[in-house]
Amino acid sequence: MFALVVLVMVNATLGWGAFKWILEAAGVLPSPFSSEFLYANGIGMAGVVGCLSWGAIWLLHKESFAYTHYPIRFNRKTRTIHVFRIDGTVLSTSWDKVFFTLVKMPPWDEWEVRGHVLEADGVTVKETFALSCVDSLDARDAIPGATESSSRDFVRAHWEFIRRYMEEGPEVVSEQVKFCMPVNDRHEKIRVSIERVFANIAGAPLVFYWMLFPFCIAISFFRLIAMRTSKIPQWPDDVEMDCQIEIGDPYAFEGNSAGERVNLFPDAAKHTSA
């Protein structure tokens, strides 16, 4: 949103000013100022426009003209993690060689779990990726080595879900998944984009909800732009081959258009439940 505002409004105004000064310096338009003064100011303003445009385009590419999401695949059978990087390439590494740690992001007072891929010396960090859950933590949750957590420690709960899946198998965590958003092979629908933005203020007091309502409407519009200009991530063939789902897997499921969990092999799933 801010990038487009800079490109469309600020740069349009400054760009026209720079263009007008250069035309006046060239004698195309009349001006009471000297050509040297006009050229200096016109070129200087053009430089400012160029810098602002570069910064706005750089910021725009953070969310638009990128990817709709950046998935991570955890293959418990081969004990491999496949991470879709922001540049479209894929990191494949052994689960047993990744050092996971809890990291705080001070500007927002939020935490996330990051996985460090280490060099052969076991100390030097070669590459880092983050899990998808980002949230604040209760004071006791942030204590190093704490074994007792609060009821809203979603960051480590998310990590524990993945750890148990990789270490103990799908049967111990499968029932924790109540819904599954269908984002792997399609763009968001308009309704889903709007719902996703407004979910951030769903629990706000009524007065704040209506104060934030216009802002969320604007954000929804720009979210649509970001999503529609971004590509859907595609895994390489070797990753797809490595992560093929076995026929009759009772724990294989996906999300339907409403985000509801749907078993790919319902008969096998019923047998497991029984």
mmCIF file of C-alpha atoms in Angstrom:
data_model
loop_
_atom_site.group_PDB
_atom_site.id
_atom_site.type_symbol
_atom_site.label_atom_id
_atom_site.label_comp_id
_atom_site.label_asym_id
_atom_site.label_seq_id
_atom_site.Cartn_x
_atom_site.Cartn_y
_atom_site.Cartn_z
ATOM 1 C CA MET A 1 0.000 0.000 0.000
ATOM 2 C CA PHE A 2 2.730 2.493 0.986
ATOM 3 C CA ALA A 3 4.822 1.571 -2.047
ATOM 4 C CA LEU A 4 1.983 2.286 -4.466
ATOM 5 C CA VAL A 5 1.175 5.558 -2.719
ATOM 6 C CA VAL A 6 4.789 6.668 -3.206
ATOM 7 C CA LEU A 7 4.876 5.539 -6.835
ATOM 8 C CA VAL A 8 1.542 6.989 -7.881
ATOM 9 C CA MET A 9 1.171 10.143 -5.796
ATOM 10 C CA VAL A 10 4.571 11.357 -4.572
ATOM 11 C CA ASN A 11 6.566 10.404 -7.660
ATOM 12 C CA ALA A 12 3.908 11.726 -10.011
ATOM 13 C CA THR A 13 4.074 15.134 -8.349
ATOM 14 C CA LEU A 14 7.869 15.277 -7.996
ATOM 15 C CA GLY A 15 8.401 13.733 -11.414
ATOM 16 C CA TRP A 16 6.240 16.352 -13.091
ATOM 17 C CA GLY A 17 8.131 19.114 -11.225
ATOM 18 C CA ALA A 18 11.492 17.762 -12.383
ATOM 19 C CA PHE A 19 10.245 17.379 -15.974
ATOM 20 C CA LYS A 20 8.837 20.921 -15.964
ATOM 21 C CA TRP A 21 12.109 22.418 -14.676
ATOM 22 C CA ILE A 22 14.107 20.628 -17.371
ATOM 23 C CA LEU A 23 11.707 21.874 -20.074
ATOM 24 C CA GLU A 24 12.056 25.395 -18.719
ATOM 25 C CA ALA A 25 15.848 25.056 -18.690
ATOM 26 C CA ALA A 26 15.762 23.941 -22.325
ATOM 27 C CA GLY A 27 13.640 26.959 -23.259
ATOM 28 C CA VAL A 28 10.559 24.924 -24.165
ATOM 29 C CA LEU A 29 8.587 26.584 -21.359
ATOM 30 C CA PRO A 30 9.048 30.160 -20.144
ATOM 31 C CA SER A 31 10.660 30.759 -16.742
ATOM 32 C CA PRO A 32 12.143 33.750 -14.839
ATOM 33 C CA PHE A 33 15.020 31.593 -13.530
ATOM 34 C CA SER A 34 18.366 30.888 -15.201
ATOM 35 C CA SER A 35 18.876 27.669 -17.152
ATOM 36 C CA GLU A 36 21.712 26.612 -14.815
ATOM 37 C CA PHE A 37 19.444 26.912 -11.784
ATOM 38 C CA LEU A 38 16.638 25.028 -13.523
ATOM 39 C CA TYR A 39 18.918 22.243 -14.792
ATOM 40 C CA ALA A 40 20.475 21.756 -11.335
ATOM 41 C CA ASN A 41 17.096 21.590 -9.618
ATOM 42 C CA GLY A 42 15.518 19.467 -12.350
ATOM 43 C CA ILE A 43 18.313 16.907 -12.341
ATOM 44 C CA GLY A 44 18.403 16.892 -8.535
ATOM 45 C CA MET A 45 14.648 16.337 -8.340
ATOM 46 C CA ALA A 46 14.900 13.583 -10.978
ATOM 47 C CA GLY A 47 17.493 11.878 -8.766
ATOM 48 C CA VAL A 48 15.145 12.053 -5.788
ATOM 49 C CA VAL A 49 12.349 10.577 -7.922
ATOM 50 C CA GLY A 50 14.660 7.780 -9.034
ATOM 51 C CA CYS A 51 15.663 6.919 -5.458
ATOM 52 C CA LEU A 52 12.062 6.988 -4.232
ATOM 53 C CA SER A 53 10.961 4.847 -7.171
ATOM 54 C CA TRP A 54 13.702 2.295 -6.524
ATOM 55 C CA GLY A 55 12.804 2.132 -2.826
ATOM 56 C CA ALA A 56 9.087 1.822 -3.551
ATOM 57 C CA ILE A 57 9.621 -0.927 -6.126
ATOM 58 C CA TRP A 58 11.940 -2.769 -3.711
ATOM 59 C CA LEU A 59 9.260 -2.535 -1.017
ATOM 60 C CA LEU A 60 6.555 -3.558 -3.489
ATOM 61 C CA HIS A 61 8.453 -6.742 -4.359
ATOM 62 C CA LYS A 62 8.407 -7.769 -0.682
ATOM 63 C CA GLU A 63 4.773 -8.832 -1.096
ATOM 64 C CA SER A 64 3.716 -8.208 -4.716
ATOM 65 C CA PHE A 65 5.207 -9.797 -7.857
ATOM 66 C CA ALA A 66 6.652 -12.488 -5.584
ATOM 67 C CA TYR A 67 5.030 -15.743 -4.345
ATOM 68 C CA THR A 68 1.652 -16.203 -2.680
ATOM 69 C CA HIS A 69 3.307 -18.128 0.148
ATOM 70 C CA TYR A 70 6.563 -19.894 1.020
ATOM 71 C CA PRO A 71 5.838 -23.518 1.999
ATOM 72 C CA ILE A 72 7.972 -25.938 3.975
ATOM 73 C CA ARG A 73 7.708 -29.703 3.557
ATOM 74 C CA PHE A 74 8.628 -32.094 6.346
ATOM 75 C CA ASN A 75 9.241 -35.629 5.072
ATOM 76 C CA ARG A 76 9.294 -37.884 8.133
ATOM 77 C CA LYS A 77 10.114 -41.032 6.118
ATOM 78 C CA THR A 78 13.314 -39.662 4.578
ATOM 79 C CA ARG A 79 13.820 -37.279 7.540
ATOM 80 C CA THR A 80 14.233 -34.396 5.121
ATOM 81 C CA ILE A 81 13.061 -30.768 5.235
ATOM 82 C CA HIS A 82 12.329 -28.923 1.993
ATOM 83 C CA VAL A 83 12.190 -25.127 2.347
ATOM 84 C CA PHE A 84 10.883 -22.901 -0.447
ATOM 85 C CA ARG A 85 13.183 -19.854 -0.439
ATOM 86 C CA ILE A 86 12.033 -16.303 -1.220
ATOM 87 C CA ASP A 87 13.924 -16.364 -4.545
ATOM 88 C CA GLY A 88 12.054 -19.473 -5.722
ATOM 89 C CA THR A 89 14.871 -21.960 -5.106
ATOM 90 C CA VAL A 90 14.579 -24.845 -2.642
ATOM 91 C CA LEU A 91 16.697 -25.775 0.360
ATOM 92 C CA SER A 92 16.693 -29.518 1.132
ATOM 93 C CA THR A 93 18.391 -30.574 4.341
ATOM 94 C CA SER A 94 18.356 -33.380 6.890
ATOM 95 C CA TRP A 95 16.012 -32.981 9.856
ATOM 96 C CA ASP A 96 18.737 -34.354 12.133
ATOM 97 C CA LYS A 97 21.249 -31.680 11.082
ATOM 98 C CA VAL A 98 19.078 -28.611 11.744
ATOM 99 C CA PHE A 99 19.466 -26.692 15.011
ATOM 100 C CA PHE A 100 16.108 -25.200 16.042
ATOM 101 C CA THR A 101 15.966 -22.256 18.412
ATOM 102 C CA LEU A 102 13.511 -19.682 19.754
ATOM 103 C CA VAL A 103 14.206 -16.125 18.536
ATOM 104 C CA LYS A 104 12.738 -12.801 19.624
ATOM 105 C CA MET A 105 12.074 -9.955 17.181
ATOM 106 C CA PRO A 106 12.341 -6.829 19.405
ATOM 107 C CA PRO A 107 10.588 -4.260 17.172
ATOM 108 C CA TRP A 108 7.280 -6.117 17.507
ATOM 109 C CA ASP A 109 7.944 -8.041 20.736
ATOM 110 C CA GLU A 110 7.196 -11.268 18.873
ATOM 111 C CA TRP A 111 8.858 -14.653 18.757
ATOM 112 C CA GLU A 112 9.386 -17.392 16.186
ATOM 113 C CA VAL A 113 11.198 -20.714 15.881
ATOM 114 C CA ARG A 114 14.093 -20.682 13.450
ATOM 115 C CA GLY A 115 16.013 -23.599 12.019
ATOM 116 C CA HIS A 116 19.758 -23.140 11.494
ATOM 117 C CA VAL A 117 21.486 -25.296 8.897
ATOM 118 C CA LEU A 118 25.024 -25.686 10.183
ATOM 119 C CA GLU A 119 28.378 -26.165 8.492
ATOM 120 C CA ALA A 120 30.394 -29.333 9.076
ATOM 121 C CA ASP A 121 31.973 -27.781 12.183
ATOM 122 C CA GLY A 122 28.566 -27.813 13.893
ATOM 123 C CA VAL A 123 28.964 -24.164 14.933
ATOM 124 C CA THR A 124 28.869 -21.938 11.840
ATOM 125 C CA VAL A 125 25.365 -21.112 10.575
ATOM 126 C CA LYS A 126 25.147 -21.765 6.832
ATOM 127 C CA GLU A 127 21.498 -20.884 6.278
ATOM 128 C CA THR A 128 18.401 -20.084 8.352
ATOM 129 C CA PHE A 129 14.672 -20.528 7.828
ATOM 130 C CA ALA A 130 11.722 -19.763 10.100
ATOM 131 C CA LEU A 131 8.593 -21.735 10.912
ATOM 132 C CA SER A 132 5.286 -20.094 10.079
ATOM 133 C CA CYS A 133 3.973 -19.251 13.558
ATOM 134 C CA VAL A 134 4.846 -15.769 14.863
ATOM 135 C CA ASP A 135 3.343 -14.579 18.145
ATOM 136 C CA SER A 136 4.040 -12.881 21.463
ATOM 137 C CA LEU A 137 5.006 -14.952 24.506
ATOM 138 C CA ASP A 138 4.127 -14.789 28.166
ATOM 139 C CA ALA A 139 7.102 -13.846 30.374
ATOM 140 C CA ARG A 140 7.452 -17.385 31.744
ATOM 141 C CA ASP A 141 7.367 -18.843 28.227
ATOM 142 C CA ALA A 142 10.449 -16.832 27.255
ATOM 143 C CA ILE A 143 12.633 -18.211 30.069
ATOM 144 C CA PRO A 144 15.415 -20.388 28.550
ATOM 145 C CA GLY A 145 14.878 -24.037 29.397
ATOM 146 C CA ALA A 146 11.369 -23.488 30.755
ATOM 147 C CA THR A 147 9.392 -26.723 30.895
ATOM 148 C CA GLU A 148 6.075 -25.213 31.953
ATOM 149 C CA SER A 149 4.287 -22.898 29.534
ATOM 150 C CA SER A 150 1.136 -20.781 29.467
ATOM 151 C CA SER A 151 -1.989 -21.670 27.531
ATOM 152 C CA ARG A 152 -1.148 -19.236 24.723
ATOM 153 C CA ASP A 153 2.365 -20.401 23.910
ATOM 154 C CA PHE A 154 1.402 -21.028 20.288
ATOM 155 C CA VAL A 155 4.947 -20.572 18.994
ATOM 156 C CA ARG A 156 6.391 -23.580 20.831
ATOM 157 C CA ALA A 157 3.133 -25.497 20.439
ATOM 158 C CA HIS A 158 3.514 -25.151 16.667
ATOM 159 C CA TRP A 159 7.096 -26.396 16.930
ATOM 160 C CA GLU A 160 6.014 -29.303 19.138
ATOM 161 C CA PHE A 161 3.400 -30.320 16.556
ATOM 162 C CA ILE A 162 6.109 -30.551 13.879
ATOM 163 C CA ARG A 163 8.596 -32.270 16.196
ATOM 164 C CA ARG A 164 6.118 -34.952 17.220
ATOM 165 C CA TYR A 165 5.103 -35.508 13.600
ATOM 166 C CA MET A 166 8.724 -36.045 12.568
ATOM 167 C CA GLU A 167 9.764 -38.051 15.626
ATOM 168 C CA GLU A 168 6.599 -40.028 16.494
ATOM 169 C CA GLY A 169 4.510 -40.105 13.317
ATOM 170 C CA PRO A 170 1.222 -38.621 12.044
ATOM 171 C CA GLU A 171 -1.043 -40.695 14.289
ATOM 172 C CA VAL A 172 -0.126 -38.653 17.389
ATOM 173 C CA VAL A 173 -0.877 -35.216 15.857
ATOM 174 C CA SER A 174 -3.378 -35.825 13.071
ATOM 175 C CA GLU A 175 -6.433 -34.974 15.150
ATOM 176 C CA GLN A 176 -4.935 -31.591 16.053
ATOM 177 C CA VAL A 177 -5.590 -30.394 12.505
ATOM 178 C CA LYS A 178 -9.163 -29.135 12.437
ATOM 179 C CA PHE A 179 -9.045 -27.197 9.177
ATOM 180 C CA CYS A 180 -6.717 -26.889 6.210
ATOM 181 C CA MET A 181 -6.615 -23.801 4.005
ATOM 182 C CA PRO A 182 -6.464 -24.668 0.272
ATOM 183 C CA VAL A 183 -3.543 -22.450 -0.754
ATOM 184 C CA ASN A 184 -1.167 -24.950 -2.337
ATOM 185 C CA ASP A 185 -2.346 -24.647 -5.953
ATOM 186 C CA ARG A 186 -4.577 -21.569 -6.239
ATOM 187 C CA HIS A 187 -4.858 -17.877 -5.539
ATOM 188 C CA GLU A 188 -7.005 -16.577 -2.709
ATOM 189 C CA LYS A 189 -10.602 -15.764 -3.469
ATOM 190 C CA ILE A 190 -11.688 -12.176 -2.813
ATOM 191 C CA ARG A 191 -13.805 -13.274 0.147
ATOM 192 C CA VAL A 192 -10.896 -15.155 1.724
ATOM 193 C CA SER A 193 -8.564 -12.146 1.343
ATOM 194 C CA ILE A 194 -11.039 -9.876 3.106
ATOM 195 C CA GLU A 195 -11.735 -12.405 5.864
ATOM 196 C CA ARG A 196 -7.999 -12.892 6.452
ATOM 197 C CA VAL A 197 -7.439 -9.163 6.980
ATOM 198 C CA PHE A 198 -10.444 -8.670 9.253
ATOM 199 C CA ALA A 199 -9.485 -11.734 11.325
ATOM 200 C CA ASN A 200 -6.713 -9.583 12.813
ATOM 201 C CA ILE A 201 -9.273 -7.333 14.558
ATOM 202 C CA ALA A 202 -11.998 -9.906 15.211
ATOM 203 C CA GLY A 203 -11.564 -9.707 18.981
ATOM 204 C CA ALA A 204 -11.164 -5.931 19.214
ATOM 205 C CA PRO A 205 -13.666 -3.829 21.241
ATOM 206 C CA LEU A 206 -16.514 -2.555 19.070
ATOM 207 C CA VAL A 207 -15.344 1.054 19.060
ATOM 208 C CA PHE A 208 -11.836 0.083 17.915
ATOM 209 C CA TYR A 209 -13.270 -2.354 15.396
ATOM 210 C CA TRP A 210 -15.180 0.418 13.623
ATOM 211 C CA MET A 211 -12.204 2.779 13.892
ATOM 212 C CA LEU A 212 -10.028 0.201 12.125
ATOM 213 C CA PHE A 213 -12.738 -0.829 9.649
ATOM 214 C CA PRO A 214 -11.782 1.700 6.880
ATOM 215 C CA PHE A 215 -8.093 0.835 7.261
ATOM 216 C CA CYS A 216 -8.835 -2.892 6.919
ATOM 217 C CA ILE A 217 -10.917 -2.252 3.810
ATOM 218 C CA ALA A 218 -7.929 -0.470 2.258
ATOM 219 C CA ILE A 219 -5.549 -3.250 3.334
ATOM 220 C CA SER A 220 -7.901 -5.865 1.824
ATOM 221 C CA PHE A 221 -7.747 -4.101 -1.539
ATOM 222 C CA PHE A 222 -3.950 -4.034 -1.523
ATOM 223 C CA ARG A 223 -3.791 -7.647 -0.304
ATOM 224 C CA LEU A 224 -5.761 -8.587 -3.417
ATOM 225 C CA ILE A 225 -3.189 -6.775 -5.551
ATOM 226 C CA ALA A 226 -0.315 -8.512 -3.760
ATOM 227 C CA MET A 227 -1.878 -11.965 -4.106
ATOM 228 C CA ARG A 228 -3.005 -11.593 -7.718
ATOM 229 C CA THR A 229 0.387 -10.337 -8.895
ATOM 230 C CA SER A 230 2.259 -13.136 -7.100
ATOM 231 C CA LYS A 231 3.010 -16.592 -8.432
ATOM 232 C CA ILE A 232 1.922 -19.855 -6.852
ATOM 233 C CA PRO A 233 5.051 -21.720 -5.623
ATOM 234 C CA GLN A 234 5.869 -24.864 -7.566
ATOM 235 C CA TRP A 235 8.053 -27.590 -6.075
ATOM 236 C CA PRO A 236 10.773 -29.099 -8.314
ATOM 237 C CA ASP A 237 10.117 -32.571 -9.688
ATOM 238 C CA ASP A 238 12.687 -34.190 -7.396
ATOM 239 C CA VAL A 239 10.935 -32.792 -4.310
ATOM 240 C CA GLU A 240 7.545 -33.917 -5.601
ATOM 241 C CA MET A 241 8.948 -37.400 -6.162
ATOM 242 C CA ASP A 242 10.479 -37.437 -2.674
ATOM 243 C CA CYS A 243 7.161 -36.433 -1.063
ATOM 244 C CA GLN A 244 4.680 -38.586 -2.968
ATOM 245 C CA ILE A 245 1.660 -39.662 -0.925
ATOM 246 C CA GLU A 246 1.166 -43.405 -0.693
ATOM 247 C CA ILE A 247 -2.149 -44.773 -1.954
ATOM 248 C CA GLY A 248 -4.409 -45.536 1.001
ATOM 249 C CA ASP A 249 -2.539 -43.359 3.484
ATOM 250 C CA PRO A 250 -5.106 -42.897 6.294
ATOM 251 C CA TYR A 251 -3.504 -39.622 7.431
ATOM 252 C CA ALA A 252 -3.462 -37.941 4.030
ATOM 253 C CA PHE A 253 -5.872 -34.995 3.783
ATOM 254 C CA GLU A 254 -6.270 -31.609 2.137
ATOM 255 C CA GLY A 255 -8.541 -28.575 2.452
ATOM 256 C CA ASN A 256 -11.652 -27.988 0.392
ATOM 257 C CA SER A 257 -12.746 -24.552 -0.870
ATOM 258 C CA ALA A 258 -14.138 -23.716 2.594
ATOM 259 C CA GLY A 259 -10.934 -24.727 4.384
ATOM 260 C CA GLU A 260 -12.494 -27.855 5.855
ATOM 261 C CA ARG A 261 -10.366 -30.955 6.288
ATOM 262 C CA VAL A 262 -11.086 -33.650 3.675
ATOM 263 C CA ASN A 263 -9.445 -37.085 3.785
ATOM 264 C CA LEU A 264 -7.923 -38.190 0.489
ATOM 265 C CA PHE A 265 -8.636 -41.844 1.304
ATOM 266 C CA PRO A 266 -11.776 -41.786 3.473
ATOM 267 C CA ASP A 267 -12.113 -45.572 3.765
ATOM 268 C CA ALA A 268 -8.594 -45.894 5.147
ATOM 269 C CA ALA A 269 -9.204 -42.975 7.511
ATOM 270 C CA LYS A 270 -12.392 -44.611 8.848
ATOM 271 C CA HIS A 271 -10.502 -47.833 9.484
ATOM 272 C CA THR A 272 -7.890 -45.948 11.501
ATOM 273 C CA SER A 273 -10.543 -44.146 13.562
ATOM 274 C CA ALA A 274 -12.250 -47.429 14.308
#
